[in-house]
JSON list of C-alpha atoms in Angstrom, two decimals:
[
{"chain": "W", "resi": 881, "resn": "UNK", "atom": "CA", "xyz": [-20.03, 16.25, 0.40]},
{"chain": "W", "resi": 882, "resn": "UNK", "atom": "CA", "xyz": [-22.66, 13.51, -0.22]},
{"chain": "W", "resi": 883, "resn": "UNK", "atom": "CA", "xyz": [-20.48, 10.23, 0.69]},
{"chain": "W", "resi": 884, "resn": "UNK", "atom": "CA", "xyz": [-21.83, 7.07, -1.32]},
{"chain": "W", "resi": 885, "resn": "UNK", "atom": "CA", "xyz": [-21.50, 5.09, 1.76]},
{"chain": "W", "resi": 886, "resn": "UNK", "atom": "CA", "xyz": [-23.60, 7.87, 3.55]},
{"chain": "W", "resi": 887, "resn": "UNK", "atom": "CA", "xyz": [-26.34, 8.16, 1.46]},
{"chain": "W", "resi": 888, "resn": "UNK", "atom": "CA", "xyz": [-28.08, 5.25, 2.33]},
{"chain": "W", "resi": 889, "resn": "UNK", "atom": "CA", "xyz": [-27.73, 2.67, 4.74]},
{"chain": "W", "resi": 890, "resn": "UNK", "atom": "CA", "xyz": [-27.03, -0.58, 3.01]},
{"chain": "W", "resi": 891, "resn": "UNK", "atom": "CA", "xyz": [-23.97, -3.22, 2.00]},
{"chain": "W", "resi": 892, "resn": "UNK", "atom": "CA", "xyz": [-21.73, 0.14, 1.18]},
{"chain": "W", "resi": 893, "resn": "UNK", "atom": "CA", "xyz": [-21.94, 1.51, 5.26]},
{"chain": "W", "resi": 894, "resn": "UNK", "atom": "CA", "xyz": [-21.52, -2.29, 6.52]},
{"chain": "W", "resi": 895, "resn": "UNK", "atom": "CA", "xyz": [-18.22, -2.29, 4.20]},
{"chain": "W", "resi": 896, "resn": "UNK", "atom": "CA", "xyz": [-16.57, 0.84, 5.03]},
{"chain": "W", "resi": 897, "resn": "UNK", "atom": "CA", "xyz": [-17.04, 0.21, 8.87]},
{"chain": "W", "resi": 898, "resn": "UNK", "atom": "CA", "xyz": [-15.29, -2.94, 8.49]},
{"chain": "W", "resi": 899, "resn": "UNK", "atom": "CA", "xyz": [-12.63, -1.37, 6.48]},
{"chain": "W", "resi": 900, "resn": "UNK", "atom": "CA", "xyz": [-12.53, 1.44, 8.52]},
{"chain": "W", "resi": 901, "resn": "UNK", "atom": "CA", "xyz": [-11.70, -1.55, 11.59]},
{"chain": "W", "resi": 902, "resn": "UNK", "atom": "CA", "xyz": [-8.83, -3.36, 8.61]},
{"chain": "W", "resi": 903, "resn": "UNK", "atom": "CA", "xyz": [-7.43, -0.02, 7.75]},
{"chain": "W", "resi": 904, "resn": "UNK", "atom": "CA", "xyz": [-6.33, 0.92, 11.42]},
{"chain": "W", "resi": 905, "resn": "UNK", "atom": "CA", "xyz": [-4.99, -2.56, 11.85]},
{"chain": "W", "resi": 906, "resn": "UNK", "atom": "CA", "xyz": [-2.78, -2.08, 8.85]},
{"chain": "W", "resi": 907, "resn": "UNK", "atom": "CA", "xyz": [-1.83, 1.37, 10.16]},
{"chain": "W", "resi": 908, "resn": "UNK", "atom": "CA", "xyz": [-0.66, -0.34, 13.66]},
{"chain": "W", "resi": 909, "resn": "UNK", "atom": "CA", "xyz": [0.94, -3.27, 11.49]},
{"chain": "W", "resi": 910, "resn": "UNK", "atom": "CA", "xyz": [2.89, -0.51, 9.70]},
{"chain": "W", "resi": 911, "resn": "UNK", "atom": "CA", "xyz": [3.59, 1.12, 12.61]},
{"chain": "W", "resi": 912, "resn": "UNK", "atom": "CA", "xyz": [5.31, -1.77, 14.62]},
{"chain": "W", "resi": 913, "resn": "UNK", "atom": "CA", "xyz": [7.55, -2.31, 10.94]},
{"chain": "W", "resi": 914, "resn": "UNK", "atom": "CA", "xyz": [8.89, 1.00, 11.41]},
{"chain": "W", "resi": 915, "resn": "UNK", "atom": "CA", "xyz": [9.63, 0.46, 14.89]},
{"chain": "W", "resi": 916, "resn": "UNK", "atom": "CA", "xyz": [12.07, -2.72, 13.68]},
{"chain": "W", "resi": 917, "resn": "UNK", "atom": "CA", "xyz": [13.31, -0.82, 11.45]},
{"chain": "W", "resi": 918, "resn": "UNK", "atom": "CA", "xyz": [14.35, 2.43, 13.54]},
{"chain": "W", "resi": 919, "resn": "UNK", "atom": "CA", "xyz": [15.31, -0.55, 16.76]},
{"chain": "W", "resi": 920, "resn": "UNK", "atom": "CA", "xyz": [17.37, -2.29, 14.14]},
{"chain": "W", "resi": 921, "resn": "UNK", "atom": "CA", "xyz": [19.65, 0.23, 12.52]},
{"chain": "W", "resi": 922, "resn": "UNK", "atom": "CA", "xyz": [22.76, -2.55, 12.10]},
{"chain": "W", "resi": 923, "resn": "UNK", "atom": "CA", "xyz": [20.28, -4.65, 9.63]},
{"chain": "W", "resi": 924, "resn": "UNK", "atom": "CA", "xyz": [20.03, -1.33, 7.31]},
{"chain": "W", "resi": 925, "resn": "UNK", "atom": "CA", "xyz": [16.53, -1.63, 6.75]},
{"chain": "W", "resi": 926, "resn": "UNK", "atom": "CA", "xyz": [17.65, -4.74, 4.86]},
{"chain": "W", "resi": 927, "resn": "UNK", "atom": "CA", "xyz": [15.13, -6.88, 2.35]},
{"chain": "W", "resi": 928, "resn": "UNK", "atom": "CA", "xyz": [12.38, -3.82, 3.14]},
{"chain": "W", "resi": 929, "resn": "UNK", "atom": "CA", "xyz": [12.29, -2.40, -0.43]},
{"chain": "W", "resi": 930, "resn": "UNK", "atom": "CA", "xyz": [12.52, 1.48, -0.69]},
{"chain": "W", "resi": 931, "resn": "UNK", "atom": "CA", "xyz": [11.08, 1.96, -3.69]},
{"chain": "W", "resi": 932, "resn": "UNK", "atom": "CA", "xyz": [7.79, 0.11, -3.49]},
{"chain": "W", "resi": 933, "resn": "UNK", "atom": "CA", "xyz": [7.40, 1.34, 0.42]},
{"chain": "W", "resi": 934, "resn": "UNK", "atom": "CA", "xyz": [8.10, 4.94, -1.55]},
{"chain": "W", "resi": 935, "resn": "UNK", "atom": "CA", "xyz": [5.60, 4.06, -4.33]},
{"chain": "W", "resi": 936, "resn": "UNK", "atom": "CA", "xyz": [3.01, 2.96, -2.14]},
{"chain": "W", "resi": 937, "resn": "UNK", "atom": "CA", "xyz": [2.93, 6.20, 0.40]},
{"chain": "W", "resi": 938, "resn": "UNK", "atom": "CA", "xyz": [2.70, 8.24, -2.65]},
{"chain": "W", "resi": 939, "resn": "UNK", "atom": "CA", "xyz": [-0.15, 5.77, -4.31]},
{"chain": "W", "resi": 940, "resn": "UNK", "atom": "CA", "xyz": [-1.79, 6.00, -0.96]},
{"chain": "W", "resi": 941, "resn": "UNK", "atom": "CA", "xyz": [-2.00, 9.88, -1.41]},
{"chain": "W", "resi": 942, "resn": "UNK", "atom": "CA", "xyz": [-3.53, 9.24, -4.50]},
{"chain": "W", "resi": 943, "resn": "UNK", "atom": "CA", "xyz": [-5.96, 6.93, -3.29]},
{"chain": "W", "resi": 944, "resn": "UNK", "atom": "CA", "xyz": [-7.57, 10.09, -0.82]},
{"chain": "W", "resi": 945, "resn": "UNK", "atom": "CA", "xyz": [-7.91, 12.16, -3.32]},
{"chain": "W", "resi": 946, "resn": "UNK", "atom": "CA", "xyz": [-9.48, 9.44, -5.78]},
{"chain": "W", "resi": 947, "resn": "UNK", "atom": "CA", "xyz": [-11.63, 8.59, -2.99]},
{"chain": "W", "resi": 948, "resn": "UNK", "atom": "CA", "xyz": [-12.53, 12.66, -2.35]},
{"chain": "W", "resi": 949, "resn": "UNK", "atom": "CA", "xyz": [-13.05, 13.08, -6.35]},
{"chain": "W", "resi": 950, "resn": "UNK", "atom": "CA", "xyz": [-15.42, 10.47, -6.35]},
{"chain": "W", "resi": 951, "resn": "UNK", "atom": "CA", "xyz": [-17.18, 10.74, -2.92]},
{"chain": "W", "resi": 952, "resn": "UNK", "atom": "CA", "xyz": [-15.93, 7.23, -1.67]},
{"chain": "W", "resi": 953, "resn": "UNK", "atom": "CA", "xyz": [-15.46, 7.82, 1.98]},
{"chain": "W", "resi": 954, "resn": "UNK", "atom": "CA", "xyz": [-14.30, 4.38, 2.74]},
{"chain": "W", "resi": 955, "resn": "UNK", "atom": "CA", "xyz": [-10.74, 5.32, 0.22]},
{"chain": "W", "resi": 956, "resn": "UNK", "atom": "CA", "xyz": [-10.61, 8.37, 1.37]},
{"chain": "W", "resi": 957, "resn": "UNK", "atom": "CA", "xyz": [-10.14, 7.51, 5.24]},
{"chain": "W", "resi": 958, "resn": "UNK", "atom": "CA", "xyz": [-7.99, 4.70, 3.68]},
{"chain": "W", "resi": 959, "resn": "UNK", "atom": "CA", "xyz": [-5.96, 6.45, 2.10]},
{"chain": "W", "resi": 960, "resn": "UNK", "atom": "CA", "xyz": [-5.15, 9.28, 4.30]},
{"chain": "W", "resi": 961, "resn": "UNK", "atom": "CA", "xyz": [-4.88, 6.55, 7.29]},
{"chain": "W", "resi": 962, "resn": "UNK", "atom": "CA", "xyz": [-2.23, 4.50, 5.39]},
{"chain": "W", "resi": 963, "resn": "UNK", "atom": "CA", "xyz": [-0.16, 7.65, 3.85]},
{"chain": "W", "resi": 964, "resn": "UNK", "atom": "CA", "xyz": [0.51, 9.03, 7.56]},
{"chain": "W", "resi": 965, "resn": "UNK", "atom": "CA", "xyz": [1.66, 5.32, 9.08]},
{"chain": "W", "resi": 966, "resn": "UNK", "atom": "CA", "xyz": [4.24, 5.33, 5.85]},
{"chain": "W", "resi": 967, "resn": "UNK", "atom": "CA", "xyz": [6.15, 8.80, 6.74]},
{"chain": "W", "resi": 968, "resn": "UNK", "atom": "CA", "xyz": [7.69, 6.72, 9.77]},
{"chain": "W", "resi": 969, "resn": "UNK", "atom": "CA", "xyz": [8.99, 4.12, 7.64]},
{"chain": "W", "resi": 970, "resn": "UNK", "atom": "CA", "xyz": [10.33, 5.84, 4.84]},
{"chain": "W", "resi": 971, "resn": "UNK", "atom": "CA", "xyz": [11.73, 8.44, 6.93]},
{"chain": "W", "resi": 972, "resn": "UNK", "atom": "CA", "xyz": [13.90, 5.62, 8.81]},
{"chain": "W", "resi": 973, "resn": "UNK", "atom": "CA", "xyz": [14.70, 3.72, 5.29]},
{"chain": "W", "resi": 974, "resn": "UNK", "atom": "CA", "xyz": [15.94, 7.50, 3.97]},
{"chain": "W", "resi": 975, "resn": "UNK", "atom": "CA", "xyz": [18.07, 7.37, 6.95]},
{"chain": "W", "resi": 976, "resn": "UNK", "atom": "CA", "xyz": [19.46, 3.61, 6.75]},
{"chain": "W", "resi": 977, "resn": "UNK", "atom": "CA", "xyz": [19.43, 3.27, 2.98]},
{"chain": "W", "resi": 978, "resn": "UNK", "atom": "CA", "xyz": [21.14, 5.81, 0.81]},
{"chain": "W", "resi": 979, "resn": "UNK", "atom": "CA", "xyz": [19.25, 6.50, -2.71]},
{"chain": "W", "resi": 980, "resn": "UNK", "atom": "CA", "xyz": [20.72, 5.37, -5.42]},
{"chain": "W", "resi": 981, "resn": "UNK", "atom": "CA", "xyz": [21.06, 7.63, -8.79]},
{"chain": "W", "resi": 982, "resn": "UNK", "atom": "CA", "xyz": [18.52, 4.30, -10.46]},
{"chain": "W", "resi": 983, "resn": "UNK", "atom": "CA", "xyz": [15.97, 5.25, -7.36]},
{"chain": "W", "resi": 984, "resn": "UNK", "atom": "CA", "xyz": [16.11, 8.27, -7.71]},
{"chain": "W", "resi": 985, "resn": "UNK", "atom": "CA", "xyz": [15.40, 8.68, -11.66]},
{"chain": "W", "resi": 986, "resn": "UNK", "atom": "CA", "xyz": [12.48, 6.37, -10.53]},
{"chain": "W", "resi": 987, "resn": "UNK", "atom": "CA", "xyz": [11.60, 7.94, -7.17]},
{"chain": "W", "resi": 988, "resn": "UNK", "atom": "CA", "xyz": [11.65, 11.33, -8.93]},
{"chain": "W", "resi": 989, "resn": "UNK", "atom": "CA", "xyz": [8.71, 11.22, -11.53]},
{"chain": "W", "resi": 990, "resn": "UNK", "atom": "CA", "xyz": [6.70, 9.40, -8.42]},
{"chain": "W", "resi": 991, "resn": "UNK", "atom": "CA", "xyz": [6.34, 12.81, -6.50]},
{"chain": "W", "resi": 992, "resn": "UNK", "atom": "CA", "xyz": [5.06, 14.68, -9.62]},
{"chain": "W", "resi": 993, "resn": "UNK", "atom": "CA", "xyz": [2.64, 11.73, -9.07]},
{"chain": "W", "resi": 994, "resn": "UNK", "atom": "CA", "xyz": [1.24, 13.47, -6.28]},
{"chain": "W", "resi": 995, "resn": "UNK", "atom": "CA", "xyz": [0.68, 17.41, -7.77]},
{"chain": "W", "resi": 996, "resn": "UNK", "atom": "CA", "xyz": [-1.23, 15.49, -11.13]},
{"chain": "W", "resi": 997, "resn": "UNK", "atom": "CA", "xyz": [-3.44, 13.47, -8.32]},
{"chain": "W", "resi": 998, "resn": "UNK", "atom": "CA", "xyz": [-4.61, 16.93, -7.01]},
{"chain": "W", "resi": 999, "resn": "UNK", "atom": "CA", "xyz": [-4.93, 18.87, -10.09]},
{"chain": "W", "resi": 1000, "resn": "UNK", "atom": "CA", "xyz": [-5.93, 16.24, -12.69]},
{"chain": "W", "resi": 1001, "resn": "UNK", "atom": "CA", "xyz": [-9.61, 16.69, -13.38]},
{"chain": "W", "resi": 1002, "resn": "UNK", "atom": "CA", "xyz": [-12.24, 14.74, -12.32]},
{"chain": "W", "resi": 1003, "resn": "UNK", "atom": "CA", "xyz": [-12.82, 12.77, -15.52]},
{"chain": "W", "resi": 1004, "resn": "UNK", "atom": "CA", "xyz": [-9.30, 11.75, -15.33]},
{"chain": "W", "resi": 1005, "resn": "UNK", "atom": "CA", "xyz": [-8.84, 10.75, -12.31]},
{"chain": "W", "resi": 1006, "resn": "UNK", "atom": "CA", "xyz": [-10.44, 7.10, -12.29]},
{"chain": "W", "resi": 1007, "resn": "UNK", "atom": "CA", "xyz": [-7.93, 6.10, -15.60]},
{"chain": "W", "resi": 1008, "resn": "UNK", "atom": "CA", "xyz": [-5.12, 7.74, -13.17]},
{"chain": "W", "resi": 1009, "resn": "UNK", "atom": "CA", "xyz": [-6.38, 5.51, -10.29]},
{"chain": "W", "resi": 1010, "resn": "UNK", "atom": "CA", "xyz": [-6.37, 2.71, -12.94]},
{"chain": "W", "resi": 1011, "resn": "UNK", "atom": "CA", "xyz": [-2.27, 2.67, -13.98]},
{"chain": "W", "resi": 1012, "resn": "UNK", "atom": "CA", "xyz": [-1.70, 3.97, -10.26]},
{"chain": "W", "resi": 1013, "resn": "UNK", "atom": "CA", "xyz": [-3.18, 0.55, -8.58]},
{"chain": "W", "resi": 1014, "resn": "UNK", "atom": "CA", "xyz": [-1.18, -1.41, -11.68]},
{"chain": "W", "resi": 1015, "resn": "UNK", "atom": "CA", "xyz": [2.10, 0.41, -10.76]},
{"chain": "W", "resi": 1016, "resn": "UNK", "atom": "CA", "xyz": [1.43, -0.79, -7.17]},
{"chain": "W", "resi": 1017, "resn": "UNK", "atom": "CA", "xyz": [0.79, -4.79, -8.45]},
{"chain": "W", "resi": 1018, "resn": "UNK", "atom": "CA", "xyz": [4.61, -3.95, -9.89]},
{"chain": "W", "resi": 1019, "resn": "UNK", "atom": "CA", "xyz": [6.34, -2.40, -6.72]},
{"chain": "W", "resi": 1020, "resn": "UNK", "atom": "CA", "xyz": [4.25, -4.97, -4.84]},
{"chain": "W", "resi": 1021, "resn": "UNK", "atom": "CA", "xyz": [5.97, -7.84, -6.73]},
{"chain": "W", "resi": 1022, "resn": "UNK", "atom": "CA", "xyz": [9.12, -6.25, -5.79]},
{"chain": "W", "resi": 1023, "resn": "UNK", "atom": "CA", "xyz": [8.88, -7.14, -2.20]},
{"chain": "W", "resi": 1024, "resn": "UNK", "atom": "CA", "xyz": [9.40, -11.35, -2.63]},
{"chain": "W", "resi": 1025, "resn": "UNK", "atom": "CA", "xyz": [12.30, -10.21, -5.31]},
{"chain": "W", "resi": 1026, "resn": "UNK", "atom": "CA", "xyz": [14.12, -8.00, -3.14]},
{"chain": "W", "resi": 1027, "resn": "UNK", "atom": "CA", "xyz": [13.76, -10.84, -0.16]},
{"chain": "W", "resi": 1028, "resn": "UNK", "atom": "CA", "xyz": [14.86, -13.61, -2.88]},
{"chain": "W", "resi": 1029, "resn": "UNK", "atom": "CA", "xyz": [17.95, -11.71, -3.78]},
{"chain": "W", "resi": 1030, "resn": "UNK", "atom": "CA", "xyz": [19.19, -11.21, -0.49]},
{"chain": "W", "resi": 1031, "resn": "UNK", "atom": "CA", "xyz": [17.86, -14.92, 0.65]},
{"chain": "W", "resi": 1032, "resn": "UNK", "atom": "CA", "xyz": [16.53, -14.26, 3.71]},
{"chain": "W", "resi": 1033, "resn": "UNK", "atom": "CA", "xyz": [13.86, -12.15, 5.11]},
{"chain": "W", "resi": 1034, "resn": "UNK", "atom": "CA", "xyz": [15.53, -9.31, 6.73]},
{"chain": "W", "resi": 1035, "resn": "UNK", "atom": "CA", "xyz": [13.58, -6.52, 8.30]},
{"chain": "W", "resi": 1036, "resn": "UNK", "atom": "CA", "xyz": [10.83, -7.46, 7.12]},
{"chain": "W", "resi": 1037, "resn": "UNK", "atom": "CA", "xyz": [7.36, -8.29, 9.28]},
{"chain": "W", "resi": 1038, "resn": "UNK", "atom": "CA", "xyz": [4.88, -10.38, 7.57]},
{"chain": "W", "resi": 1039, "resn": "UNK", "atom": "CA", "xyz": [2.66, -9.55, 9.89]},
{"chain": "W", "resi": 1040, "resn": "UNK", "atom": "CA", "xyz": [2.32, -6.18, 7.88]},
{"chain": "W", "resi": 1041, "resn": "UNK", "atom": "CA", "xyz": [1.11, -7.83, 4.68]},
{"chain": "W", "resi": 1042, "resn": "UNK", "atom": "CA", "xyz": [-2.08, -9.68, 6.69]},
{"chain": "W", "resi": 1043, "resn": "UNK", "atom": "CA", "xyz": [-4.24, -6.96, 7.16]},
{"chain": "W", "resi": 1044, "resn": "UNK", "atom": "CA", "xyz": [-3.78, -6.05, 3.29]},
{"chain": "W", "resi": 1045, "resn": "UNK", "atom": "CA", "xyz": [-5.22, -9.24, 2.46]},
{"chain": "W", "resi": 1046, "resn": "UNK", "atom": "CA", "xyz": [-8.47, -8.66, 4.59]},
{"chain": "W", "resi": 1047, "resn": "UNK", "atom": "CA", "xyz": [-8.52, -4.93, 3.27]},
{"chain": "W", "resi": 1048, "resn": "UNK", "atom": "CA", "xyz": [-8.49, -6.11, -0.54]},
{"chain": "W", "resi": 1049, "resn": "UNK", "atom": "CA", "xyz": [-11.12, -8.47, 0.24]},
{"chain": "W", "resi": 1050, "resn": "UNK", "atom": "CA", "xyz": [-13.07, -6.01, 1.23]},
{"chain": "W", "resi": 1051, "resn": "UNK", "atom": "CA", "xyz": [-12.11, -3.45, -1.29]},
{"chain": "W", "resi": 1052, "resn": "UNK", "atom": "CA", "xyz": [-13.19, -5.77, -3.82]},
{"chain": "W", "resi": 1053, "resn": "UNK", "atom": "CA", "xyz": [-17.06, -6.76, -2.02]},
{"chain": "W", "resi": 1054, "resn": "UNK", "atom": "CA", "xyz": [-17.03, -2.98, -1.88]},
{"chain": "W", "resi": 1055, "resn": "UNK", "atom": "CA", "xyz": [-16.14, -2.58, -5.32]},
{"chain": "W", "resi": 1056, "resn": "UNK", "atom": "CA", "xyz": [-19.18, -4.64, -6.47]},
{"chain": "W", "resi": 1057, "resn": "UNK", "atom": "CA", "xyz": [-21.56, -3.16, -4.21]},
{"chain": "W", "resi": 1058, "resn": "UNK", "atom": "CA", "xyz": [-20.51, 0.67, -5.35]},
{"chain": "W", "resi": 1059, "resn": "UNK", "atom": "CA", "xyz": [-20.09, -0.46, -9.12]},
{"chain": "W", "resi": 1060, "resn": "UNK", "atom": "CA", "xyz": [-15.96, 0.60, -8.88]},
{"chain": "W", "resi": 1061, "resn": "UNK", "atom": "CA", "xyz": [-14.71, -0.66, -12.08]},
{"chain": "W", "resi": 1062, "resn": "UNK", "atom": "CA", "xyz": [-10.72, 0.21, -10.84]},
{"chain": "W", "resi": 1063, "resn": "UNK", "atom": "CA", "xyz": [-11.28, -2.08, -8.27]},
{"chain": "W", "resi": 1064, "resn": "UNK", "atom": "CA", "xyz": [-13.14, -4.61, -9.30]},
{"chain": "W", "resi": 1065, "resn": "UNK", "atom": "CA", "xyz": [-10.41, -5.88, -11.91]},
{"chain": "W", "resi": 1066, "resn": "UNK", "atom": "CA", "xyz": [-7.27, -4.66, -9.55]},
{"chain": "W", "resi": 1067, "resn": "UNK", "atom": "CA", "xyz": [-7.78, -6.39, -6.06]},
{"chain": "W", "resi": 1068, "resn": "UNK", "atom": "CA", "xyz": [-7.63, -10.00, -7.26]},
{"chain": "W", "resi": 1069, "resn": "UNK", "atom": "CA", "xyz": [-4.58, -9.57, -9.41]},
{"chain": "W", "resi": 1070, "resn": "UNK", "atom": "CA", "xyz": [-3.07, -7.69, -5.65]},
{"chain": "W", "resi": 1071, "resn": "UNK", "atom": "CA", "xyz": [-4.27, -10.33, -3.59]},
{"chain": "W", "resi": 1072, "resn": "UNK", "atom": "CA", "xyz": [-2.47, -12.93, -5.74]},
{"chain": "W", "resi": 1073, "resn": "UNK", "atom": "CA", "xyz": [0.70, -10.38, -5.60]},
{"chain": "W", "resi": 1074, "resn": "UNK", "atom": "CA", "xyz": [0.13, -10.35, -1.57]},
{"chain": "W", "resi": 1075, "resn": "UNK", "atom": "CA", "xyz": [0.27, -13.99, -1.02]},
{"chain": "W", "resi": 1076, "resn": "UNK", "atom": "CA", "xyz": [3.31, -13.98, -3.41]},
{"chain": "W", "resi": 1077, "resn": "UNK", "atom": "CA", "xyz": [4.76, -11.81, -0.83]},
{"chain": "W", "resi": 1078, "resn": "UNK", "atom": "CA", "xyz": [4.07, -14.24, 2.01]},
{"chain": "W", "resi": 1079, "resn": "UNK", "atom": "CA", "xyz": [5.13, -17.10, -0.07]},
{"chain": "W", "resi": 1080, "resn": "UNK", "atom": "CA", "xyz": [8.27, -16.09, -0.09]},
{"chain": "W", "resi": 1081, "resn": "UNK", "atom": "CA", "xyz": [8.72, -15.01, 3.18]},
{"chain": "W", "resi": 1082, "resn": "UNK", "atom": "CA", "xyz": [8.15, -18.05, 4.88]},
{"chain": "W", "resi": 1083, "resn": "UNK", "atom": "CA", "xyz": [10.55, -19.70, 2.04]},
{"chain": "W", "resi": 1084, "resn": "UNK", "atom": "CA", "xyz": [13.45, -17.72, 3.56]},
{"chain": "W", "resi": 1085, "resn": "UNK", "atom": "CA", "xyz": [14.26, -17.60, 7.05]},
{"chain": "W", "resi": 1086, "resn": "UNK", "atom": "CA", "xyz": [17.37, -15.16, 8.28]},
{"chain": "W", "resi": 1087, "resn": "UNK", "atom": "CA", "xyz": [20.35, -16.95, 8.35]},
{"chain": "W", "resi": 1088, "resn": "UNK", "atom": "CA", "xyz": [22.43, -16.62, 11.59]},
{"chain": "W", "resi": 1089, "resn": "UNK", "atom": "CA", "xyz": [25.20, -14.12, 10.81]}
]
């Protein structure tokens, strides 16, 4: 397969090495939130939102194949990176937080997600990859709200949202180096959505119970 980053050496190869470097300090990031999660089991996974940690590892699926439909090597190693750190975590919020009937109507439709992202033709996929990455600005958002309900922070490691802010930076230099149209319009609105996330955060602290 004739990667775009591999074709020739220029701004592209720089890009995806240095994502390459982001994306596995996201996946150890992720990693260590799963770990508080599974060495916290009294807190219930609480303020760490199910359904967009759910939304994202199946987005993330997505993502690979996007990136293997369109021969972007750099999405495709992100993708497939990010999608195995998230089986820890949602495996240890299926076990803290029982589904509810709402999550599941919404969790449902999510995994059919997944068989359209490896059948849908090759045409479709970028418009798929388009209302995917919007979804993801929603579930994203749903992160502060879930940590503003319960007013306080939770579970939840900051630390985990830093190296997503590097990694859409880059996606979006790497989006106007490789013309990427998806990109190009998505990773500003997400990086505004990201330091929403952190905003919030910091605003609440856990209260001593």
């Amino acid at each position: 397969m004739p990667w775009v980053e591999l074709k020739h050496w220029d701004w592209s190869t720089c890009l995806f090495t240095f994502s390459v470097v982001i994306t596995l300090w996201a996946a150890y990031e992720m990693v260590r939130q799963a770990i508080q999660l599974w060495c916290q089991p009294e807190m219930k996974g609480e303020s760490l939102s199910y359904k967009a940690n759910a939304y994202f590892f199946i987005s993330n699926i997505v993502v690979g194949l996007y990136g293997w439909h369109f021969d972007r090597l750099a999405l495709f190693f992100n993708g497939s990176v990010i999608t195995l750190t998230y089986l820890p975590l949602i495996v240890g919020l299926f076990k803290l937080k029982p589904l509810t009937r709402f999550e599941m109507k919404i969790l449902s439709p999510l995994l059919v997600l997944i068989l359209i992202g490896a059948l849908v033709k090759q045409s479709l996929a970028q418009e798929m990859f388009f209302l995917l990455s919007l979804g993801g600005l929603i579930f994203q958002l749903a992160i502060p709200w879930e940590i503003w309900r319960n007013k306080e922070r939770g579970v939840v490691r900051v630390q985990m949202f830093v190296p997503f802010i590097f990694s859409t930076s880059v996606w979006w230099g790497y989006a106007a180096v490789t013309h990427d149209p998806v990109l190009i319009w998505t990773s500003p609105l997400y990086l505004m959505a990201l330091a929403t996330t952190i905003a919030v955060w910091m605003r609440y602290p856990n209260r001593i119970h």
